[in-house]
Short mmCIF file of C-alpha atoms and ligand atoms in Angstrom, two decimals:
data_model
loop_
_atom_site.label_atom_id
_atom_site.label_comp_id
_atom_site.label_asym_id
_atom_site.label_seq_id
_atom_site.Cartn_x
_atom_site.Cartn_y
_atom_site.Cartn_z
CA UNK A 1 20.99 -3.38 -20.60
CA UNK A 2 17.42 -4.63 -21.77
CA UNK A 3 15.41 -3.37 -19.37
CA UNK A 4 13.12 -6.83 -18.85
CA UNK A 5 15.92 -8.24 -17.74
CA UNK A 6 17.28 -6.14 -15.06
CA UNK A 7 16.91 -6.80 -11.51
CA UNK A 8 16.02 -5.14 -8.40
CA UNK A 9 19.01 -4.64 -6.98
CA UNK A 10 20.18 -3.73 -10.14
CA UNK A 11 17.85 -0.91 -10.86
CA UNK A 12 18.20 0.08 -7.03
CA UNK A 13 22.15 0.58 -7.89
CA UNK A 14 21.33 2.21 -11.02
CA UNK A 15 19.31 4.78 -9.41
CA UNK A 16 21.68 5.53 -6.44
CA UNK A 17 22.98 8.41 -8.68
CA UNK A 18 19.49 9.94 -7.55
CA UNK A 19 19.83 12.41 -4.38
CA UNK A 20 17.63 10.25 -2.40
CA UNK A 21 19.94 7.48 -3.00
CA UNK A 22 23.13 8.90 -2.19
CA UNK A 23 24.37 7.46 1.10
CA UNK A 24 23.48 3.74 -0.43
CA UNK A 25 21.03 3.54 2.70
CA UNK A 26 17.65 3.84 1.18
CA UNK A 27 19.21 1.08 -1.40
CA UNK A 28 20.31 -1.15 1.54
CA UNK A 29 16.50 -0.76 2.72
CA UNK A 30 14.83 -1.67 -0.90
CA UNK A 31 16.86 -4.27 -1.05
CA UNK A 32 16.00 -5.31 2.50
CA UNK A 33 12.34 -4.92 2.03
CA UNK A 34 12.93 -7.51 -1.07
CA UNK A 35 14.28 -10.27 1.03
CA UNK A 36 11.72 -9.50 3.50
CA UNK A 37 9.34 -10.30 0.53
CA UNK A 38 11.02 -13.72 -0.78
CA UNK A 39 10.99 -14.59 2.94
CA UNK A 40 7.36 -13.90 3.32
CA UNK A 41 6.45 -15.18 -0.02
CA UNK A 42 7.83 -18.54 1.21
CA UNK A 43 5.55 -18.94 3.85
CA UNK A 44 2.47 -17.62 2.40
CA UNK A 45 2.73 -20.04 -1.01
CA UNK A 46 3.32 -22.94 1.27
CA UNK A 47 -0.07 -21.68 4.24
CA UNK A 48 -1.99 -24.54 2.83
CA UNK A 49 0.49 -26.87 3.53
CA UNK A 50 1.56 -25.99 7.15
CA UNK A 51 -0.42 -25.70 10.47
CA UNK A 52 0.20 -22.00 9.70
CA UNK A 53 -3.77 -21.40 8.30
CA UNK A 54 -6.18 -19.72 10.80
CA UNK A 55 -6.25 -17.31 13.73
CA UNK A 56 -4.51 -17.41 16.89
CA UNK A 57 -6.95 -16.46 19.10
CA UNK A 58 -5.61 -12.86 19.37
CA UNK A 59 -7.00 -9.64 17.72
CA UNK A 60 -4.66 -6.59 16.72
CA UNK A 61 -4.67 -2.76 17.70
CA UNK A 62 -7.77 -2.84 15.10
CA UNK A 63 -9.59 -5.21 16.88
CA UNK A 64 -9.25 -7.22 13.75
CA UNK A 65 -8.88 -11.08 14.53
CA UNK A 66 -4.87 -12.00 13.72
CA UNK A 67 -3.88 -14.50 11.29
CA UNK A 68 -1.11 -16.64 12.06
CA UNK A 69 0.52 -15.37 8.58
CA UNK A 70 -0.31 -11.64 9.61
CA UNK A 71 1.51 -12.03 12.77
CA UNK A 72 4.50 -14.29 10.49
CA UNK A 73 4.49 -11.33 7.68
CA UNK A 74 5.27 -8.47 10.74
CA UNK A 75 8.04 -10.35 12.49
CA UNK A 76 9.39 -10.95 9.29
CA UNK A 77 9.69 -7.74 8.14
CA UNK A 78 10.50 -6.23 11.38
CA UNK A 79 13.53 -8.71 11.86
CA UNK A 80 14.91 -8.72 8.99
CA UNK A 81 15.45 -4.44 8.82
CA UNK A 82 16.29 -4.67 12.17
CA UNK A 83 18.87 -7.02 12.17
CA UNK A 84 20.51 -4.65 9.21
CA UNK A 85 19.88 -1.47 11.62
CA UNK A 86 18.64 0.28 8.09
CA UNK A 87 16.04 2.09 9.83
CA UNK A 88 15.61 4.38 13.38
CA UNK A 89 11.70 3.09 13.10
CA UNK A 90 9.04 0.77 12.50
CA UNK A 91 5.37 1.52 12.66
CA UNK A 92 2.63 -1.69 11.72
CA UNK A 93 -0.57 -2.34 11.35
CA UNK A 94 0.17 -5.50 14.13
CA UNK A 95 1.93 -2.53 16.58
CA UNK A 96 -0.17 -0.52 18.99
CA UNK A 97 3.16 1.84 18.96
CA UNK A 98 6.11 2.39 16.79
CA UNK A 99 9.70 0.08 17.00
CA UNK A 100 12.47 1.89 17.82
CA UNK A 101 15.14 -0.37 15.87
CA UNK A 102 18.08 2.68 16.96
CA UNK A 103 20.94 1.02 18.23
CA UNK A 104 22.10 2.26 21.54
CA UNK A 105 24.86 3.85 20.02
CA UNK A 106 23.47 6.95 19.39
CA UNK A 107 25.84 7.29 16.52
CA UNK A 108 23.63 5.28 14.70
CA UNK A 109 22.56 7.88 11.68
CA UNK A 110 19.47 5.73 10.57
CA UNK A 111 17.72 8.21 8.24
CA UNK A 112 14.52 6.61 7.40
CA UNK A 113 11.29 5.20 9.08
CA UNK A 114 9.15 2.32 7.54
CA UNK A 115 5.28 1.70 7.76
CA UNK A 116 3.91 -1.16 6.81
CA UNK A 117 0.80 -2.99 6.30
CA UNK A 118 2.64 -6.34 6.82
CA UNK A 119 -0.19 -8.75 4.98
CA UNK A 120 -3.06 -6.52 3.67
CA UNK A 121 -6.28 -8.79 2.76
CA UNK A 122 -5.56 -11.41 5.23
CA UNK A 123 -9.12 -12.38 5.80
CA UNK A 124 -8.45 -14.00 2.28
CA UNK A 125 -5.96 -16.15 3.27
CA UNK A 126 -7.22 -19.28 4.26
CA UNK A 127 -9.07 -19.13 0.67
CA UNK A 128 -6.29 -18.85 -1.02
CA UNK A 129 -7.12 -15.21 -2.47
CA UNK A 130 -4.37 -12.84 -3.10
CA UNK A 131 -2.75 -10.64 -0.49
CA UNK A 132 -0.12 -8.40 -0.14
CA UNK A 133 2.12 -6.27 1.91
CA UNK A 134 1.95 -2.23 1.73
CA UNK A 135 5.49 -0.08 2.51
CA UNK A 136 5.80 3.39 3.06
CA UNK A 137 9.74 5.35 3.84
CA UNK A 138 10.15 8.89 4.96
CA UNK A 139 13.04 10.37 6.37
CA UNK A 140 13.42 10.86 9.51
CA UNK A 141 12.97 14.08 10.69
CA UNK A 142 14.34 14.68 14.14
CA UNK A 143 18.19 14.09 13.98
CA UNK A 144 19.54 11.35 15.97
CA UNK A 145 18.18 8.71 18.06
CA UNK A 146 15.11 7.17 19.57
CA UNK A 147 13.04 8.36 16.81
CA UNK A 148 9.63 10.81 17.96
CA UNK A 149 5.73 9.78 16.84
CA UNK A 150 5.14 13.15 16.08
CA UNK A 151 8.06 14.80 13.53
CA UNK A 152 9.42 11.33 11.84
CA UNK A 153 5.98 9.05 12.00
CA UNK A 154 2.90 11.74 11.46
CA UNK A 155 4.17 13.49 8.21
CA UNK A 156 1.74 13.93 4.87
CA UNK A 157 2.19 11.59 2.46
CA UNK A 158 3.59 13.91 -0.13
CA UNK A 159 6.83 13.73 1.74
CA UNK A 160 7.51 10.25 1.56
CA UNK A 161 10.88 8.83 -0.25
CA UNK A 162 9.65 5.62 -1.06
CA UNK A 163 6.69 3.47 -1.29
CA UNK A 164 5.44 0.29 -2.78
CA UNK A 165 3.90 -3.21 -2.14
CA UNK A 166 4.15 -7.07 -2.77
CA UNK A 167 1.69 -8.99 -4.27
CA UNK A 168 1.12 -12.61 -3.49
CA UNK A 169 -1.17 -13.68 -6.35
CA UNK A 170 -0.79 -16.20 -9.15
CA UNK A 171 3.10 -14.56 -9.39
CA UNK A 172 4.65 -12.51 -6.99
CA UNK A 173 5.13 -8.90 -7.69
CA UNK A 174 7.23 -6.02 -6.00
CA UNK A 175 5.60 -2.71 -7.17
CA UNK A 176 7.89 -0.03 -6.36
CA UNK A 177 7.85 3.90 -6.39
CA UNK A 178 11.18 6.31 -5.44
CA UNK A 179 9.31 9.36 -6.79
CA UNK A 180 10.24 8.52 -10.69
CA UNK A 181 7.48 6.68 -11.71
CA UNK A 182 6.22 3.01 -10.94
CA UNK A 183 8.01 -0.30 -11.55
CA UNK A 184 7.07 -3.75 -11.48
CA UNK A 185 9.26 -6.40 -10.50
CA UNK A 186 8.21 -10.15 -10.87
CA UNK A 187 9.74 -12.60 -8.25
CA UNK A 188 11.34 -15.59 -10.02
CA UNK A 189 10.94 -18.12 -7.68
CA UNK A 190 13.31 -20.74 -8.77
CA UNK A 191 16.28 -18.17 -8.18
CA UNK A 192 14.67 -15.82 -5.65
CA UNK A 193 15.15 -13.20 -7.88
CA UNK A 194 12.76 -10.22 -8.87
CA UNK A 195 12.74 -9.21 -12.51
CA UNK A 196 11.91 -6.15 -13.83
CA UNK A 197 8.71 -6.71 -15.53
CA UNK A 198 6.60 -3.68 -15.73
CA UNK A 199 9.04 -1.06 -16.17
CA UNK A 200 6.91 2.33 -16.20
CA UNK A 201 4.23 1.52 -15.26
CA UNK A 202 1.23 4.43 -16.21
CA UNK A 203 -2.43 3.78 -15.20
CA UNK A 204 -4.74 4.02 -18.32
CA UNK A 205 -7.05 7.03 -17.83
CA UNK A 206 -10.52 5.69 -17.99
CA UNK A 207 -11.34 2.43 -17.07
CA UNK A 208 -14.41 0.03 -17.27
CA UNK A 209 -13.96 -1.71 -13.66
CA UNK A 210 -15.07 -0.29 -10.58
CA UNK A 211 -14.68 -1.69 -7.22
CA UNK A 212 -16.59 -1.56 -4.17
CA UNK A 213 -17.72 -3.50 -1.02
CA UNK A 214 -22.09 -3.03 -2.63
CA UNK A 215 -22.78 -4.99 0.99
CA UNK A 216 -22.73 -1.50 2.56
CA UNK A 217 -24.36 0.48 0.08
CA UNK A 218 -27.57 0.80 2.51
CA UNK A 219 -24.76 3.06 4.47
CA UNK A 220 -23.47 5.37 1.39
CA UNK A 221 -23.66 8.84 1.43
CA UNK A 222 -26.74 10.11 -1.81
CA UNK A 223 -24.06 11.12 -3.90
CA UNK A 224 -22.02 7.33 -3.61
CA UNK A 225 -25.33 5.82 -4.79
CA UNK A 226 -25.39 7.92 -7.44
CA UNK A 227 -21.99 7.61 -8.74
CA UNK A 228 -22.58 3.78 -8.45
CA UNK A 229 -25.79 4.23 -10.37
CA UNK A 230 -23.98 6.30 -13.03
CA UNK A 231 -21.83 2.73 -13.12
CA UNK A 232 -24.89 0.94 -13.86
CA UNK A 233 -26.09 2.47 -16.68
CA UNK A 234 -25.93 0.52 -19.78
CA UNK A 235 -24.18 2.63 -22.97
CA UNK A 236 -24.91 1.38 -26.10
CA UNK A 237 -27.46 -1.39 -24.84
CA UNK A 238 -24.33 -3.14 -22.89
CA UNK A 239 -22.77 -2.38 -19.71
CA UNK A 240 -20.45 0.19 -19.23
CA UNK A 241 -18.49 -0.98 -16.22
CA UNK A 242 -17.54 -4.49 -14.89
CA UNK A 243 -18.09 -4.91 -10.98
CA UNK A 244 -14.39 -6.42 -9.12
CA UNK A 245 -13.99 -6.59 -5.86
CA UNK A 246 -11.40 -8.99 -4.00
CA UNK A 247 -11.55 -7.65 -0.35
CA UNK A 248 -7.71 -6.95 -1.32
CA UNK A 249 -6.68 -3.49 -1.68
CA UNK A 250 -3.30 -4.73 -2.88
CA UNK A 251 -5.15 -6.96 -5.76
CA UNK A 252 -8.03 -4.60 -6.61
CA UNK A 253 -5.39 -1.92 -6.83
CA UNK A 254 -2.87 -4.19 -9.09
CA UNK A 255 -5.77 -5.41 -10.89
CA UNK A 256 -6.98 -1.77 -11.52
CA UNK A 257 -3.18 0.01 -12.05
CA UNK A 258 -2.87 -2.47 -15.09
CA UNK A 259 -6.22 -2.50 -16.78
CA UNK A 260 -7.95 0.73 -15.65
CA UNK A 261 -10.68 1.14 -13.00
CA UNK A 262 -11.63 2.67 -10.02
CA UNK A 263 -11.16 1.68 -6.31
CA UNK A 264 -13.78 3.24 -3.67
CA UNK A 265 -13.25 2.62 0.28
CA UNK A 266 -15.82 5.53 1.57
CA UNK A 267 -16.78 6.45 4.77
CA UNK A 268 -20.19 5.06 5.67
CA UNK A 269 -23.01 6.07 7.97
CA UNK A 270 -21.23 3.37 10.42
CA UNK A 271 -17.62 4.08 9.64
CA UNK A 272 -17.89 7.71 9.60
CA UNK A 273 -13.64 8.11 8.60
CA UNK A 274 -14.40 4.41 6.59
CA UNK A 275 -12.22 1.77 7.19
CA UNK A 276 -8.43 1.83 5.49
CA UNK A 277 -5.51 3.46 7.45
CA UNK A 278 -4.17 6.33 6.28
CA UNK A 279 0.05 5.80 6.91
CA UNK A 280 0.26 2.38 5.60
CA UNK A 281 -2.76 1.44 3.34
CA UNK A 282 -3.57 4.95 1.64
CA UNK A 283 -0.53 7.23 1.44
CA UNK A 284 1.25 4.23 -0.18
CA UNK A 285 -1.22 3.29 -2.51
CA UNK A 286 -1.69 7.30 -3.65
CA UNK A 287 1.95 7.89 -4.36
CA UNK A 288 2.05 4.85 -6.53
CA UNK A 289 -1.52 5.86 -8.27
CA UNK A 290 -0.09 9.59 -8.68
CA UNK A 291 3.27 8.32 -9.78
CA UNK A 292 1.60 6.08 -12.27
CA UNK A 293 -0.82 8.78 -13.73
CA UNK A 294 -3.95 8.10 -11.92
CA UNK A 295 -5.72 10.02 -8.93
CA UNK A 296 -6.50 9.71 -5.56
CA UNK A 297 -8.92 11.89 -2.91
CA UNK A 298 -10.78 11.36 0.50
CA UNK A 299 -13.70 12.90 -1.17
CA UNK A 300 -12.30 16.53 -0.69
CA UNK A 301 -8.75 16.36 -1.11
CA UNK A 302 -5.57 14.26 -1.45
CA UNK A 303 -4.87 11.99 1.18
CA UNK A 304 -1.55 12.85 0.10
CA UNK A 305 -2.23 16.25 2.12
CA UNK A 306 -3.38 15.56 5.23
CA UNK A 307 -1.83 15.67 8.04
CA UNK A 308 -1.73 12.59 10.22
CA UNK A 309 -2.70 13.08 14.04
CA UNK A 310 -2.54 9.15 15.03
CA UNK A 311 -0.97 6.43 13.77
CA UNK A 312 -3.67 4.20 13.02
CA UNK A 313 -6.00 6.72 11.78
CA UNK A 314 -8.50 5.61 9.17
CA UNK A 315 -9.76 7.84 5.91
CA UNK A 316 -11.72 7.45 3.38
CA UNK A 317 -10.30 6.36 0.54
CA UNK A 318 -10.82 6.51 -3.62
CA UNK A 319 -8.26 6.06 -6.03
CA UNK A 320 -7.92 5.02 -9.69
CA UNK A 321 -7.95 6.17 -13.33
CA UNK A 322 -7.62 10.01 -13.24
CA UNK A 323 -11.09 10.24 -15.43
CA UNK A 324 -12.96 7.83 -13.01
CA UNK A 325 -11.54 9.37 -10.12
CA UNK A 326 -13.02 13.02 -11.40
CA UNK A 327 -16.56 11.68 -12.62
CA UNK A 328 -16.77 10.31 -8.75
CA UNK A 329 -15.41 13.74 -7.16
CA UNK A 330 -18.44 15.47 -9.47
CA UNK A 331 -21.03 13.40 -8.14
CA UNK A 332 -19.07 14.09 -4.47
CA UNK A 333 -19.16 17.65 -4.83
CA UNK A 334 -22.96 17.70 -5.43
CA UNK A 335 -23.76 16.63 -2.39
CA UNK A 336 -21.67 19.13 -0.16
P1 P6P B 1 -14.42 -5.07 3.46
C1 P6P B 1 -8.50 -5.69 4.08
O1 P6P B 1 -8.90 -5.88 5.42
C2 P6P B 1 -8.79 -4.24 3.72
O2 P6P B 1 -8.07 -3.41 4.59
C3 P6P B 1 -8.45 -3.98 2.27
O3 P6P B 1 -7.37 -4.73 1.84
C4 P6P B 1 -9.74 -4.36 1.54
O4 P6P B 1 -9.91 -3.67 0.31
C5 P6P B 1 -10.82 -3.97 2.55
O5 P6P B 1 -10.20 -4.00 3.84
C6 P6P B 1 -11.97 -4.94 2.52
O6 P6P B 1 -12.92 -4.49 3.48
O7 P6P B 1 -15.13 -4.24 4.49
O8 P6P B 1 -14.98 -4.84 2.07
O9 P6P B 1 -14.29 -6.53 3.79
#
């Protein structure tokens, strides 16, 4: 088959030869995560249209003010897998704790647990910037039933099966990782139907973009300055690097995946573990950036190594072309 023209659920049945995709579950959850996505997508390309713009007066375990569409995107997702009892789990950026979706019948094998960033960037939504939603699967690791924080939500984020996240920008995108490599799957509204339109996808290893919220630079560590200085540096009497910064992980990180570049969430002298969450927002976003040839580090290591204590825990966070990524880590390392 060509390969632009295959679909998500028909790569997801193509690939259930792999281990991972044996018992057809994980392919029932992809595919359930998709029409979580068209379902979401619906709502958030029609925001302007519906009293559905603005807060609702309530804020979230962050303390960050919650959007009617943030609160829309969660039940969403949360519904629709648990309606299809694909999962023993749910943990969100909109839940203080995690949703235990196993059926009372303890039969209920469920092997995987989800975390989710239900609709990252949504201070941009009432002006009509891109956002997105961030996934993360493991499997379970305790055995059957009510599913435990500890052994099936806390694990490092080189064990997870699965990760990925939609884009709602100009087009809709599913960006998808099972552990062999990164593709890109373009929603096709008319049909509901994602396309397979970035198959391997590889992150070029230099880059010319770098992006950064500069507002805090009063509150960046020396050797941050300097790296950002090192940015600003003309070569050749021009610029080296372009500045591009959405507020969006999900769009800087699309933006950067295709094109090259570098994105830099760091702890600051205020935010001394920085500000993105570790289960749903980095672990994610590193296994696709690893997956697609890039890099990915706290500073010291890969996020991809740590081990969670909380659910909601925050690290800092740099990921991008594997070239950019190393220049930073140099500039890191001197200040140690
Ligand atoms: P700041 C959105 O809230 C988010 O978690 C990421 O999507 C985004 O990159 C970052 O925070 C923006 O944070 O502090 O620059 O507004």
């Amino acid at each position: 088959m060509n390969l632009k023209h295959q679909t998500l659920g028909e790569l997801i049945i193509e690939n259930q030869k792999n281990s991972n995709y044996s018992s057809g579950e994980l392919s029932k959850l992809l595919n359930g995560i998709g029409l979580a996505a068209k379902l979401v997508n619906h709502e958030v390309n029609k925001a302007g249209l519906v009293d559905i713009l603005g807060g609702v007066g309530e804020y979230n375990v962050q303390g960050e003010a919650q959007q009617k569409l943030d609160l829309m995107a969660n039940n969403t997702f949360i519904d629709t897998l648990t309606k299809r009892e694909i999962v023993c789990g749910i943990a969100s950026e909109e839940e203080e704790s995690f949703i235990n979706i196993n059926s009372l019948d303890l039969k209920n094998k469920n092997k995987y647990v989800l975390l989710i960033d239900p609709l990252d960037g949504s201070s941009n939504i009432d002006v009509n910037v891109s956002v997105g939603t961030i996934f993360s699967i493991y499997k379970r690791v305790t055995k059957i039933g009510t599913p435990v924080e500890i052994e099936d939500f806390l694990q490092e984020g080189n064990k997870q099966i699965a990760a990925g996240y939609i884009i709602y920008g100009s087009s809709t995108m599913l960006v998808l990782t099972t552990g062999q490599g990164v593709n890109g799957f373009t929603l096709n509204p008319a049909i509901g139907t994602f396309y397979l339109s970035h198959p391997n996808m590889r992150q070029p290893e230099n880059g010319e973009i770098y992006s950064i919220n500069e507002g805090n630079s009063a509150f960046f560590s020396k050797g941050l300055n300097e790296y950002l200085d090192f940015c600003k540096q003309p070569l050749d009497n021009k610029p080296a690097y372009k500045a591009r910064y959405v507020g969006s992980l999900v769009a800087d990180f699309h933006r950067n995946l295709i094109k090259g570049g570098i994105y830099l969430y760091p702890q600051t002298k205020i935010d001394l573990k920085g500000k993105l969450r570790l289960l749903y927002e980095c672990n994610p976003i590193a296994f696709l950036a690893k997956q697609a040839g890039g890099e990915e580090t706290d500073g010291k290591q890969s996020v991809l190594d740590i081990k969670p204590k909380k659910l909601h825990e925050r690290v800092p966070f740099f990921t991008g072309s594997s070239n950019m990524v190393n220049k930073l880590k140099s500039f890191l390392k001197e200040e140690e």
